[in-house]
Amino acid sequence: MKSTIQNIIRFSKVKTFAFKCIAIGVVLGCVASACVVRLAATQLIGGRQTAMAATASRTSTVPLSSKRGRILDTNGTVLAQSVERYTIVADPQLAQEYEPIDCTEKTKDYCDQIDGKPVGATGAAAVARLLASVLDDTNAMELGAKLAVDSRYAVLKKDVTPQVKRAIDDLNLGGIVWGELSSERLYADGDLMGSLLGGVDADGTGVAGIEQMENEALTGTDGHETYQRGLGGEEIPGTMTESVAARDGDDVTLTIDRDVQWYVKKVLKESKSTYGSPWVIGVVQDVQTGEILALADSDEVTAGTDEAKMNASRAVSETFDPGSIGKVISMSGYLQTGQHKLTDQFTVPDHATFEGQDFKDASDHGTQRWTLAGILANSSNIGMIMAADQYTDEQRYEYLVKFGIGQSTGLNLPGESDGTLTSPDSWDIRTHNTVLFGQGYTVNALQLSNVVATIANKGVRQQQSIIKSTTNADGKTTETKKTEGTRVIDEDVASQMMNAMESVSDVYSSYVKVDGYRLAAKSGTAQVVGSDGTLSSIVSDYSIAIPADNPRFVVTTVIKDPNGVYGGSTAGPIAAKICEFLMQKYEVPVSSPRKDAIAVNW
């Protein structure tokens, strides 16, 4: 009986154990089945998505920066260009985990040291010390502070040269510190073209001067590359899936001749000091094409600086009453309308009253017997009014407009002022006459140059230009389209005016001359509003067409508040210096003797 009970108990234990084993087996079977199902699902159903996710985590699209086009002078000399630079960036999190490798016989090819000595730190401090050894103008404390942040991206230094970037690569900090390609805009000649060139902002967009005016042409199109990166951030060979090349911006070639610009700038700076003037402006224009060879002022503004970006070139923004240079416009109108010939005779006092308004000439000369040519040669305000007795307000306005007064030059230079010219119905009794001799309206130096260039170009006004051509990344050059000139006065009238303007040069020949060359010129002096709000300042100007017998260039100079006052004795010698340089540089043949001078006295 006892044995039977023991057997029953033993059987019961075996049965219980068997049940437990079976239960555990079932559970293990279920787990195994679940694993198999999951594995099958992963491999057969979700495998592609998993692989794609893994690939995506390694895939990066890296931008390829385009380079901004260059700005060149007419001879191909580089005035502005973008050069290869790098922005050095880091992963602060990895930097904080960095452990430098001590130099031993086994690790000497890839160990970390500074000037042959151990780094002496770990983490961000070690990375900072290594970088400070090759980065100029930075210190380890400054770099360490940038690396001790809770971030995966930190900019350490901008505009690093390729040489420095290669030195950083040699520090074996791959994946922690790297360089991102960028560019820096450099200007070759400092203040030579300062505000005229302007500058670009932090994104490389032109914001002033020619950089702004030609921004669309100069700006390139960025590209990109898509590939997989390794753990150190390096490209895994053979994983490139997309590559779109960057396309650089167009090169822009100016009509400016850098050598002429340099000389004009030099003369203007010297003249500013010589005459005690706050500023001086100079323009050199090709008579036949309208191309601007030099456009300068005495301001010392370096291209690309904040000052250059915030201030337009004085040569295009400054406006002033032209003074007696404006007489060539009125006299051209007298001749073109047939009201006078240059030989017409006048008896001219030095002061007179017209319509209740008192006028006078610049100097006391008593009553003189001058021809119309003599009125221009002696720059007589009284004579100009006397000759205009049949010259209507509409005609006075018409010829000012025909010569380009009060209008844009068409150059589209940022900051350029059109000057001012009001309509005749707004003129008072005095302005009705002052417009005859260059007062009552304002111009900029470019407009004034084109007035004289129009006469020198046989009466045809050319569209001025400062952009010669553009050349794209493929090397294709597109010349700036030239518009057809506009006839303002007949060729015969222009010839007569050149003759009269030569007589003006004769008056100033003792100090405004270029040996071997005939000059056709006109001076101007005008009172302008000073800082006290009254007519307490002076603007003097002078414009020369040279050689007078075969005009090649017009040179115009403008000077504010000079010691000496009158344009002929201040702006004139400045213009003559520039003319002398032009004759030598371009090897212009000397003039033939003058034989057809129109009498200035009777």
Coordinates of C-alpha atoms in Angstrom, one line a residue:
M1 CA 0.0 0.0 0.0
K2 CA 2.8 2.4 1.0
S3 CA 4.6 1.6 -2.2
T4 CA 1.5 2.3 -4.3
I5 CA 1.1 5.7 -2.7
Q6 CA 4.8 6.5 -3.3
N7 CA 4.4 5.5 -7.0
I8 CA 1.3 7.7 -7.3
I9 CA 3.2 10.6 -5.8
R10 CA 6.2 10.0 -8.0
F11 CA 4.0 9.8 -11.1
S12 CA 2.3 13.0 -10.1
K13 CA 5.6 14.8 -9.8
V14 CA 6.7 13.5 -13.2
K15 CA 3.5 14.5 -14.7
T16 CA 3.8 18.0 -13.2
F17 CA 7.3 18.3 -14.5
A18 CA 6.2 17.2 -17.9
F19 CA 3.5 19.7 -17.9
K20 CA 6.0 22.4 -16.9
C21 CA 8.4 21.3 -19.7
I22 CA 5.6 21.2 -22.2
A23 CA 4.4 24.7 -21.1
I24 CA 8.0 26.1 -21.2
G25 CA 8.4 24.4 -24.6
V26 CA 5.2 26.0 -25.9
V27 CA 6.3 29.4 -24.6
L28 CA 9.7 29.0 -26.2
G29 CA 8.1 27.8 -29.3
C30 CA 5.8 30.8 -29.4
V31 CA 8.8 33.2 -28.8
A32 CA 10.8 31.4 -31.5
S33 CA 7.8 31.6 -33.8
A34 CA 7.4 35.3 -33.1
C35 CA 11.1 35.9 -33.8
V36 CA 10.8 34.0 -37.0
V37 CA 7.8 35.9 -38.0
R38 CA 9.5 39.2 -37.1
L39 CA 12.6 38.3 -38.9
A40 CA 10.6 37.3 -41.9
A41 CA 8.7 40.5 -41.8
T42 CA 11.9 42.5 -41.4
Q43 CA 13.7 40.7 -44.3
L44 CA 10.8 40.1 -46.6
I45 CA 8.4 42.9 -45.9
G46 CA 10.3 45.8 -44.2
G47 CA 13.8 45.1 -45.4
R48 CA 13.7 47.7 -48.1
Q49 CA 12.3 50.4 -45.8
T50 CA 14.9 49.5 -43.2
A51 CA 17.7 49.7 -45.7
M52 CA 16.4 52.9 -47.1
A53 CA 16.3 54.4 -43.6
A54 CA 19.8 53.4 -42.9
T55 CA 21.0 54.8 -46.2
A56 CA 19.1 58.0 -45.5
S57 CA 20.8 58.4 -42.2
R58 CA 24.2 58.4 -44.0
T59 CA 23.2 60.4 -47.0
S60 CA 24.0 64.1 -47.1
T61 CA 23.3 66.8 -49.7
V62 CA 26.2 69.2 -49.8
P63 CA 25.9 72.6 -51.5
L64 CA 28.5 73.6 -54.1
S65 CA 29.0 77.4 -53.9
S66 CA 29.2 79.3 -57.1
K67 CA 31.8 82.1 -57.4
R68 CA 30.7 85.7 -58.0
G69 CA 31.9 87.1 -61.3
R70 CA 34.9 89.4 -61.6
I71 CA 34.8 93.1 -62.4
L72 CA 37.5 94.1 -64.9
D73 CA 38.7 97.3 -66.5
T74 CA 38.6 97.8 -70.2
N75 CA 42.0 96.1 -70.6
G76 CA 41.1 93.1 -68.5
T77 CA 42.8 94.3 -65.3
V78 CA 40.9 92.7 -62.3
L79 CA 39.2 95.4 -60.1
A80 CA 37.1 93.0 -58.0
Q81 CA 37.1 89.3 -57.6
S82 CA 36.0 86.5 -55.3
V83 CA 38.6 84.1 -54.0
E84 CA 38.3 80.7 -52.4
R85 CA 37.8 80.8 -48.6
Y86 CA 36.5 78.4 -46.0
T87 CA 34.3 78.7 -42.9
I88 CA 35.7 76.5 -40.2
V89 CA 33.0 74.7 -38.2
A90 CA 32.9 72.1 -35.5
D91 CA 30.7 69.5 -33.7
P92 CA 31.0 70.7 -30.1
Q93 CA 29.5 67.4 -28.8
L94 CA 32.3 65.3 -30.4
A95 CA 34.9 67.9 -29.4
Q96 CA 34.0 67.5 -25.8
E97 CA 34.6 63.7 -26.1
Y98 CA 37.9 64.1 -27.9
E99 CA 41.0 62.3 -26.5
P100 CA 44.3 63.4 -28.1
I101 CA 46.7 60.6 -29.0
D102 CA 50.1 60.8 -27.3
C103 CA 53.1 60.6 -29.5
T104 CA 55.1 57.3 -29.3
E105 CA 57.2 55.4 -31.7
K106 CA 54.1 53.5 -32.9
T107 CA 51.8 56.6 -33.1
K108 CA 54.2 59.2 -34.4
D109 CA 52.5 59.4 -37.8
Y110 CA 49.1 60.3 -36.4
C111 CA 49.6 61.6 -32.9
D112 CA 48.6 65.0 -31.5
Q113 CA 51.1 67.6 -30.4
I114 CA 51.7 71.3 -30.5
D115 CA 55.2 72.5 -31.4
G116 CA 56.6 69.1 -30.5
K117 CA 55.0 69.0 -27.1
P118 CA 51.9 67.1 -25.8
V119 CA 48.5 68.8 -26.1
G120 CA 48.2 68.8 -22.3
A121 CA 44.4 68.7 -22.2
T122 CA 41.4 66.6 -23.3
G123 CA 38.0 67.3 -24.7
A124 CA 37.1 70.8 -26.1
A125 CA 40.2 72.3 -24.5
A126 CA 42.4 70.0 -26.5
V127 CA 40.6 70.7 -29.7
A128 CA 40.8 74.4 -29.0
R129 CA 44.6 74.3 -28.3
L130 CA 45.2 72.4 -31.5
L131 CA 43.2 74.8 -33.6
A132 CA 44.7 77.9 -32.0
S133 CA 48.2 76.7 -33.2
V134 CA 47.2 77.2 -36.8
L135 CA 44.4 79.8 -36.8
D136 CA 45.7 83.3 -36.7
D137 CA 44.1 86.0 -34.5
T138 CA 42.4 83.4 -32.3
N139 CA 43.3 82.0 -28.9
A140 CA 42.5 78.7 -27.2
M141 CA 40.2 80.2 -24.6
E142 CA 38.0 81.9 -27.3
L143 CA 37.8 78.7 -29.3
G144 CA 37.2 76.6 -26.2
A145 CA 34.2 78.7 -25.3
K146 CA 32.7 78.1 -28.7
L147 CA 33.2 74.4 -28.4
A148 CA 31.8 74.1 -24.8
V149 CA 28.2 74.4 -25.8
D150 CA 25.3 72.0 -26.1
S151 CA 25.2 71.9 -29.9
R152 CA 26.2 69.8 -32.9
Y153 CA 27.3 72.8 -35.0
A154 CA 29.4 75.8 -34.2
V155 CA 31.1 78.4 -36.5
L156 CA 34.7 78.9 -35.3
K157 CA 36.2 81.3 -38.0
K158 CA 35.2 82.7 -41.3
D159 CA 37.2 83.6 -44.5
V160 CA 40.0 81.1 -43.8
T161 CA 42.5 80.7 -46.7
P162 CA 43.0 77.3 -48.4
Q163 CA 46.5 77.1 -46.8
V164 CA 45.1 77.4 -43.3
K165 CA 42.3 75.0 -44.1
R166 CA 44.9 72.4 -45.2
A167 CA 46.8 73.0 -41.9
I168 CA 43.6 72.2 -40.0
D169 CA 43.0 69.1 -42.1
D170 CA 46.5 67.9 -41.0
L171 CA 45.5 68.1 -37.3
N172 CA 43.6 64.8 -37.7
L173 CA 40.3 66.3 -36.3
G174 CA 38.2 64.8 -39.1
G175 CA 34.5 64.6 -38.1
I176 CA 35.1 67.1 -35.3
V177 CA 36.3 70.1 -37.2
W178 CA 35.9 70.7 -40.9
G179 CA 35.8 73.5 -43.5
E180 CA 32.8 74.7 -45.5
L181 CA 33.7 76.3 -48.9
S182 CA 32.8 80.0 -49.1
S183 CA 34.4 83.0 -50.8
E184 CA 35.7 86.5 -50.0
R185 CA 35.3 89.6 -52.2
L186 CA 38.6 91.3 -52.8
Y187 CA 39.2 94.7 -54.4
A188 CA 42.6 95.3 -56.0
D189 CA 43.0 99.0 -55.6
G190 CA 41.5 100.2 -52.3
D191 CA 40.0 103.6 -52.8
L192 CA 40.7 103.9 -56.5
M193 CA 37.1 103.3 -57.3
G194 CA 35.7 103.1 -53.8
S195 CA 32.0 103.9 -53.8
L196 CA 31.8 103.5 -57.5
L197 CA 32.5 99.7 -57.2
G198 CA 30.5 99.6 -53.9
G199 CA 30.4 96.3 -52.2
V200 CA 28.6 93.1 -51.3
D201 CA 26.8 91.9 -48.1
A202 CA 27.5 88.9 -46.0
D203 CA 25.6 86.7 -48.4
G204 CA 27.7 88.0 -51.4
T205 CA 24.9 90.1 -52.9
G206 CA 25.8 93.4 -54.4
V207 CA 24.4 96.2 -52.3
A208 CA 26.0 99.4 -53.7
G209 CA 27.8 100.7 -56.7
I210 CA 28.5 98.6 -59.8
E211 CA 28.3 95.5 -57.5
Q212 CA 24.6 96.3 -57.0
M213 CA 24.0 97.6 -60.6
E214 CA 25.4 94.4 -62.2
N215 CA 24.4 92.0 -59.4
E216 CA 22.2 89.8 -61.6
A217 CA 25.0 89.3 -64.1
L218 CA 27.7 88.8 -61.4
T219 CA 25.7 86.3 -59.3
G220 CA 26.3 82.6 -60.1
T221 CA 24.0 79.6 -59.5
D222 CA 24.9 77.2 -56.7
G223 CA 25.0 73.5 -57.3
H224 CA 25.0 70.5 -55.0
E225 CA 26.2 66.9 -54.5
T226 CA 24.4 64.0 -52.8
Y227 CA 26.4 61.1 -51.3
Q228 CA 26.8 58.9 -48.2
R229 CA 29.2 59.9 -45.4
G230 CA 31.3 57.6 -43.2
L231 CA 31.5 58.0 -39.4
G232 CA 34.2 60.6 -39.8
G233 CA 32.1 62.7 -42.2
E234 CA 34.1 61.6 -45.3
E235 CA 32.5 60.6 -48.6
I236 CA 32.0 56.9 -49.1
P237 CA 33.5 56.1 -52.5
G238 CA 30.9 55.1 -55.1
T239 CA 27.9 56.5 -53.2
M240 CA 27.4 59.7 -55.2
T241 CA 23.8 59.7 -56.4
E242 CA 23.4 63.3 -57.7
S243 CA 25.8 66.0 -58.7
V244 CA 24.7 69.4 -60.1
A245 CA 27.7 71.7 -60.8
A246 CA 27.8 75.2 -59.6
R247 CA 27.8 77.9 -62.3
D248 CA 29.9 80.9 -61.7
G249 CA 28.6 84.4 -62.3
D250 CA 29.5 86.5 -65.4
D251 CA 32.6 88.6 -65.5
V252 CA 31.7 92.3 -66.1
T253 CA 34.1 94.4 -68.1
L254 CA 33.9 98.2 -67.6
T255 CA 34.8 101.0 -70.1
I256 CA 37.0 102.4 -67.3
D257 CA 40.7 102.3 -68.0
R258 CA 42.4 101.5 -64.7
D259 CA 45.5 103.5 -65.6
V260 CA 43.5 106.6 -66.5
Q261 CA 41.4 106.2 -63.4
W262 CA 44.5 105.9 -61.3
Y263 CA 46.0 109.1 -62.7
V264 CA 42.8 111.1 -62.4
K265 CA 42.4 110.0 -58.8
K266 CA 46.0 111.0 -58.1
V267 CA 45.5 114.5 -59.6
L268 CA 42.2 115.0 -57.8
K269 CA 43.7 114.2 -54.4
E270 CA 46.7 116.5 -55.0
S271 CA 44.3 119.3 -56.2
K272 CA 42.1 118.9 -53.1
S273 CA 45.2 119.7 -51.0
T274 CA 46.6 122.4 -53.3
Y275 CA 43.3 124.4 -53.5
G276 CA 42.1 123.7 -50.0
S277 CA 38.9 122.1 -51.3
P278 CA 36.6 119.7 -49.5
W279 CA 36.2 117.7 -52.7
V280 CA 37.1 117.5 -56.4
I281 CA 35.5 115.4 -59.2
G282 CA 36.9 114.3 -62.6
V283 CA 35.4 112.6 -65.7
V284 CA 37.1 111.4 -68.8
Q285 CA 34.8 110.5 -71.8
D286 CA 35.5 109.2 -75.2
V287 CA 33.9 111.7 -77.6
Q288 CA 32.9 109.3 -80.4
T289 CA 31.6 106.3 -78.3
G290 CA 30.3 108.0 -75.1
E291 CA 32.4 105.5 -73.1
I292 CA 33.5 106.7 -69.7
L293 CA 37.3 106.1 -69.2
A294 CA 37.5 107.6 -65.8
L295 CA 34.9 108.6 -63.2
A296 CA 36.6 109.7 -60.0
D297 CA 36.5 111.9 -57.0
S298 CA 38.9 112.9 -54.2
D299 CA 37.1 111.0 -51.5
E300 CA 39.2 108.3 -49.9
V301 CA 36.7 105.5 -49.6
T302 CA 37.8 101.9 -49.9
A303 CA 35.7 99.5 -52.0
G304 CA 33.9 96.8 -50.1
T305 CA 33.8 98.7 -46.8
D306 CA 30.7 99.8 -44.9
E307 CA 31.4 103.4 -46.1
A308 CA 31.5 102.3 -49.7
K309 CA 28.2 100.3 -49.2
M310 CA 26.4 103.2 -47.6
N311 CA 27.5 106.1 -49.8
A312 CA 27.1 106.6 -53.5
S313 CA 30.1 107.8 -55.5
R314 CA 30.3 111.6 -55.3
A315 CA 31.1 111.6 -59.0
V316 CA 27.5 110.6 -59.7
S317 CA 25.6 111.8 -56.7
E318 CA 26.9 115.4 -56.4
T319 CA 24.9 118.0 -58.3
F320 CA 25.6 121.7 -58.8
D321 CA 24.9 124.7 -60.9
P322 CA 27.2 124.4 -63.9
G323 CA 27.8 128.1 -64.1
S324 CA 29.2 129.5 -67.4
I325 CA 29.7 126.1 -69.0
G326 CA 25.9 126.3 -69.4
K327 CA 26.5 129.1 -71.9
V328 CA 27.5 126.7 -74.6
I329 CA 24.0 125.2 -74.5
S330 CA 22.3 128.6 -74.9
M331 CA 24.7 129.7 -77.6
S332 CA 24.2 126.5 -79.5
G333 CA 20.5 127.3 -79.4
Y334 CA 21.1 130.8 -80.7
L335 CA 22.9 129.4 -83.7
Q336 CA 20.7 126.4 -84.3
T337 CA 17.5 128.5 -84.3
G338 CA 19.1 130.9 -86.8
Q339 CA 18.8 133.9 -84.4
H340 CA 22.5 134.7 -84.5
K341 CA 25.8 134.0 -86.1
L342 CA 29.1 134.0 -84.1
T343 CA 30.2 137.1 -86.0
D344 CA 27.2 139.1 -84.8
Q345 CA 28.4 142.3 -83.1
F346 CA 27.4 143.5 -79.6
T347 CA 28.3 146.4 -77.4
V348 CA 28.4 144.9 -74.0
P349 CA 28.6 146.7 -70.6
D350 CA 29.7 144.9 -67.4
H351 CA 26.3 145.4 -65.7
A352 CA 22.8 146.0 -66.8
T353 CA 19.1 145.8 -65.7
F354 CA 16.7 143.5 -67.5
E355 CA 13.0 143.4 -66.6
G356 CA 13.7 145.1 -63.3
Q357 CA 16.5 142.7 -62.4
D358 CA 20.1 143.7 -62.0
F359 CA 22.8 141.5 -63.6
K360 CA 26.6 141.9 -63.9
D361 CA 29.6 140.1 -65.3
A362 CA 32.2 138.4 -63.1
S363 CA 34.6 141.2 -63.5
D364 CA 34.4 145.0 -64.2
H365 CA 35.4 145.6 -67.8
G366 CA 33.6 148.7 -68.9
T367 CA 31.7 148.7 -72.3
Q368 CA 33.2 146.3 -74.8
R369 CA 32.6 145.6 -78.5
W370 CA 32.4 141.8 -78.7
T371 CA 31.1 139.5 -81.3
L372 CA 28.9 136.6 -80.2
A373 CA 32.1 134.5 -80.2
G374 CA 33.7 137.2 -78.0
I375 CA 30.8 137.0 -75.5
L376 CA 31.5 133.3 -75.0
A377 CA 35.3 133.8 -74.9
N378 CA 34.9 136.5 -72.2
S379 CA 32.1 134.6 -70.5
S380 CA 29.7 137.6 -70.3
N381 CA 26.4 137.1 -68.6
I382 CA 25.2 140.5 -69.9
G383 CA 26.1 139.6 -73.4
M384 CA 24.2 136.3 -73.2
I385 CA 21.1 138.1 -72.0
M386 CA 21.4 140.7 -74.8
A387 CA 21.7 138.0 -77.4
A388 CA 18.6 136.2 -76.1
D389 CA 16.1 139.0 -76.8
Q390 CA 14.2 136.7 -79.3
Y391 CA 15.1 133.4 -77.6
T392 CA 11.9 132.2 -75.9
D393 CA 11.5 130.4 -72.7
E394 CA 10.3 127.4 -74.6
Q395 CA 13.5 127.4 -76.7
R396 CA 15.7 127.9 -73.6
Y397 CA 14.1 124.9 -72.0
E398 CA 14.1 122.8 -75.3
Y399 CA 17.9 123.0 -75.7
L400 CA 18.6 122.3 -72.1
V401 CA 16.5 119.1 -72.4
K402 CA 18.1 118.2 -75.8
F403 CA 21.6 118.4 -74.2
G404 CA 20.4 116.0 -71.4
I405 CA 19.9 118.4 -68.5
G406 CA 17.5 117.2 -65.8
Q407 CA 17.5 113.7 -67.2
S408 CA 19.1 110.4 -66.2
T409 CA 22.4 109.7 -68.0
G410 CA 21.1 106.2 -68.7
L411 CA 24.1 104.6 -66.8
N412 CA 21.8 103.5 -64.0
L413 CA 24.6 103.9 -61.4
P414 CA 23.2 103.6 -57.9
G415 CA 22.9 106.9 -56.2
E416 CA 23.1 108.9 -59.4
S417 CA 21.2 112.2 -59.3
D418 CA 19.4 113.6 -62.4
G419 CA 19.9 117.1 -61.2
T420 CA 17.0 119.6 -61.4
L421 CA 15.4 121.4 -64.3
T422 CA 12.0 123.0 -63.7
S423 CA 9.6 123.8 -66.6
P424 CA 9.4 127.3 -68.0
D425 CA 6.0 128.0 -66.5
S426 CA 7.6 127.8 -63.0
W427 CA 10.5 130.2 -63.8
D428 CA 10.4 133.6 -62.1
I429 CA 11.7 136.8 -63.9
R430 CA 15.3 136.2 -62.8
T431 CA 15.5 132.5 -63.6
H432 CA 14.2 133.3 -67.1
N433 CA 17.6 134.8 -67.7
T434 CA 19.9 132.9 -65.3
V435 CA 19.3 129.7 -67.2
L436 CA 21.1 131.3 -70.1
F437 CA 24.4 131.2 -68.2
G438 CA 24.2 128.0 -66.2
Q439 CA 22.2 129.0 -63.1
G440 CA 18.7 128.1 -62.0
Y441 CA 19.2 124.3 -62.8
T442 CA 21.7 121.7 -61.5
V443 CA 23.7 118.9 -63.2
N444 CA 26.1 116.2 -62.2
A445 CA 29.6 115.9 -63.7
L446 CA 28.6 113.2 -66.2
Q447 CA 25.8 115.3 -67.7
L448 CA 28.1 118.3 -68.0
S449 CA 30.7 116.2 -69.8
N450 CA 28.2 114.9 -72.3
V451 CA 27.1 118.5 -73.1
V452 CA 30.7 119.3 -74.3
A453 CA 31.1 115.8 -75.9
T454 CA 27.9 116.4 -77.9
I455 CA 29.4 119.6 -79.4
A456 CA 32.8 117.8 -80.0
N457 CA 31.0 114.9 -81.6
K458 CA 29.7 117.1 -84.4
G459 CA 26.4 117.8 -82.7
V460 CA 25.4 114.2 -81.9
R461 CA 24.7 113.2 -78.3
Q462 CA 25.9 109.7 -77.6
Q463 CA 24.5 107.5 -74.8
Q464 CA 27.2 107.4 -72.2
S465 CA 28.3 103.9 -71.1
I466 CA 30.4 102.4 -68.3
I467 CA 29.7 98.6 -68.9
K468 CA 31.6 97.4 -71.9
S469 CA 30.7 93.7 -71.9
T470 CA 29.9 90.6 -69.9
T471 CA 31.5 87.2 -70.2
N472 CA 29.8 84.1 -69.0
A473 CA 31.2 80.9 -67.4
D474 CA 31.5 79.3 -70.8
G475 CA 33.7 82.2 -72.1
K476 CA 31.0 83.8 -74.3
T477 CA 31.4 87.5 -74.4
T478 CA 28.4 89.8 -75.0
E479 CA 29.1 93.4 -75.9
T480 CA 26.9 96.1 -74.4
K481 CA 24.4 97.1 -77.1
K482 CA 25.1 100.7 -78.2
T483 CA 22.2 102.9 -79.1
E484 CA 22.2 105.3 -82.0
G485 CA 23.2 108.8 -81.1
T486 CA 20.7 111.7 -81.1
R487 CA 21.4 114.8 -83.2
V488 CA 21.1 117.9 -81.1
I489 CA 22.6 120.6 -83.3
D490 CA 23.7 120.6 -86.9
E491 CA 27.3 119.7 -87.7
D492 CA 28.0 123.2 -88.9
V493 CA 26.7 124.7 -85.7
A494 CA 28.8 122.3 -83.7
S495 CA 31.9 123.3 -85.7
Q496 CA 31.2 126.9 -85.0
M497 CA 30.8 126.2 -81.3
M498 CA 34.1 124.3 -81.2
N499 CA 35.7 127.4 -82.9
A500 CA 34.3 129.7 -80.2
M501 CA 35.4 127.3 -77.5
E502 CA 38.9 127.4 -78.8
S503 CA 38.9 131.1 -78.3
V504 CA 37.9 130.5 -74.7
S505 CA 41.0 128.3 -74.3
D506 CA 43.1 131.2 -75.7
V507 CA 41.9 133.4 -72.8
Y508 CA 43.2 130.9 -70.3
S509 CA 46.2 129.6 -72.3
S510 CA 48.8 131.0 -69.8
Y511 CA 47.8 128.4 -67.2
V512 CA 45.5 125.9 -69.0
K513 CA 47.4 124.4 -71.8
V514 CA 48.8 121.1 -73.2
D515 CA 51.8 121.7 -75.4
G516 CA 51.3 120.7 -79.0
Y517 CA 47.5 120.4 -78.7
R518 CA 44.6 122.7 -79.4
L519 CA 41.9 122.8 -76.7
A520 CA 38.2 123.7 -77.0
A521 CA 36.9 124.5 -73.6
K522 CA 34.6 126.4 -71.3
S523 CA 34.9 127.4 -67.7
G524 CA 32.2 127.8 -65.1
T525 CA 31.9 129.3 -61.6
A526 CA 28.6 129.3 -59.7
Q527 CA 27.5 130.4 -56.2
V528 CA 25.8 127.5 -54.4
V529 CA 24.1 127.0 -51.1
G530 CA 26.7 126.5 -48.3
S531 CA 26.4 124.9 -44.9
D532 CA 24.8 128.1 -43.5
G533 CA 21.9 127.8 -45.9
T534 CA 22.9 130.9 -48.0
L535 CA 24.8 131.3 -51.3
S536 CA 28.1 131.2 -49.5
S537 CA 29.9 128.4 -51.4
I538 CA 31.4 128.2 -54.8
V539 CA 31.6 125.4 -57.4
S540 CA 34.1 125.9 -60.1
D541 CA 34.3 123.7 -63.2
Y542 CA 36.1 123.3 -66.5
S543 CA 35.5 121.1 -69.5
I544 CA 37.9 120.5 -72.3
A545 CA 37.5 118.7 -75.7
I546 CA 41.0 117.6 -76.9
P547 CA 42.4 117.8 -79.6
A548 CA 40.1 120.6 -80.7
D549 CA 40.9 119.9 -84.4
N550 CA 40.1 116.2 -84.1
P551 CA 38.3 115.6 -80.7
R552 CA 39.1 112.3 -78.9
F553 CA 38.3 113.0 -75.3
V554 CA 36.3 115.3 -73.1
V555 CA 37.8 116.0 -69.6
T556 CA 35.6 117.7 -67.0
T557 CA 36.7 118.7 -63.5
V558 CA 34.7 120.2 -60.7
I559 CA 36.0 121.6 -57.5
K560 CA 34.2 122.9 -54.4
D561 CA 35.2 126.1 -52.6
P562 CA 38.7 126.3 -54.1
N563 CA 41.3 128.9 -53.1
G564 CA 41.3 131.0 -56.3
V565 CA 37.5 130.7 -56.9
Y566 CA 37.2 130.9 -60.7
G567 CA 36.9 127.7 -62.8
G568 CA 39.5 128.8 -65.3
S569 CA 42.2 129.2 -62.7
T570 CA 41.3 126.2 -60.5
A571 CA 39.4 123.5 -62.3
G572 CA 41.2 124.4 -65.6
P573 CA 44.7 123.5 -64.6
I574 CA 43.4 120.2 -63.1
A575 CA 41.7 119.3 -66.4
A576 CA 44.9 120.2 -68.3
K577 CA 47.0 117.8 -66.3
I578 CA 44.7 115.0 -67.1
C579 CA 44.6 115.9 -70.8
E580 CA 48.4 115.9 -71.0
F581 CA 48.4 112.3 -69.6
L582 CA 45.8 111.2 -72.1
M583 CA 47.7 112.6 -75.0
Q584 CA 50.8 110.7 -73.9
K585 CA 49.1 107.4 -73.0
Y586 CA 47.2 107.1 -76.2
E587 CA 49.9 108.7 -78.4
V588 CA 47.5 111.2 -80.0
P589 CA 49.0 113.1 -82.9
V590 CA 49.7 116.8 -82.2
S591 CA 47.3 119.4 -83.6
S592 CA 47.6 121.2 -86.8
P593 CA 47.9 125.0 -86.5
R594 CA 44.7 127.0 -86.0
K595 CA 43.9 129.1 -89.0
D596 CA 40.1 129.8 -88.9
A597 CA 39.6 131.6 -85.6
I598 CA 36.4 133.7 -85.5
A599 CA 37.0 137.3 -84.4
V600 CA 36.0 138.0 -80.8
N601 CA 36.2 141.8 -81.1
W602 CA 34.9 144.3 -83.6

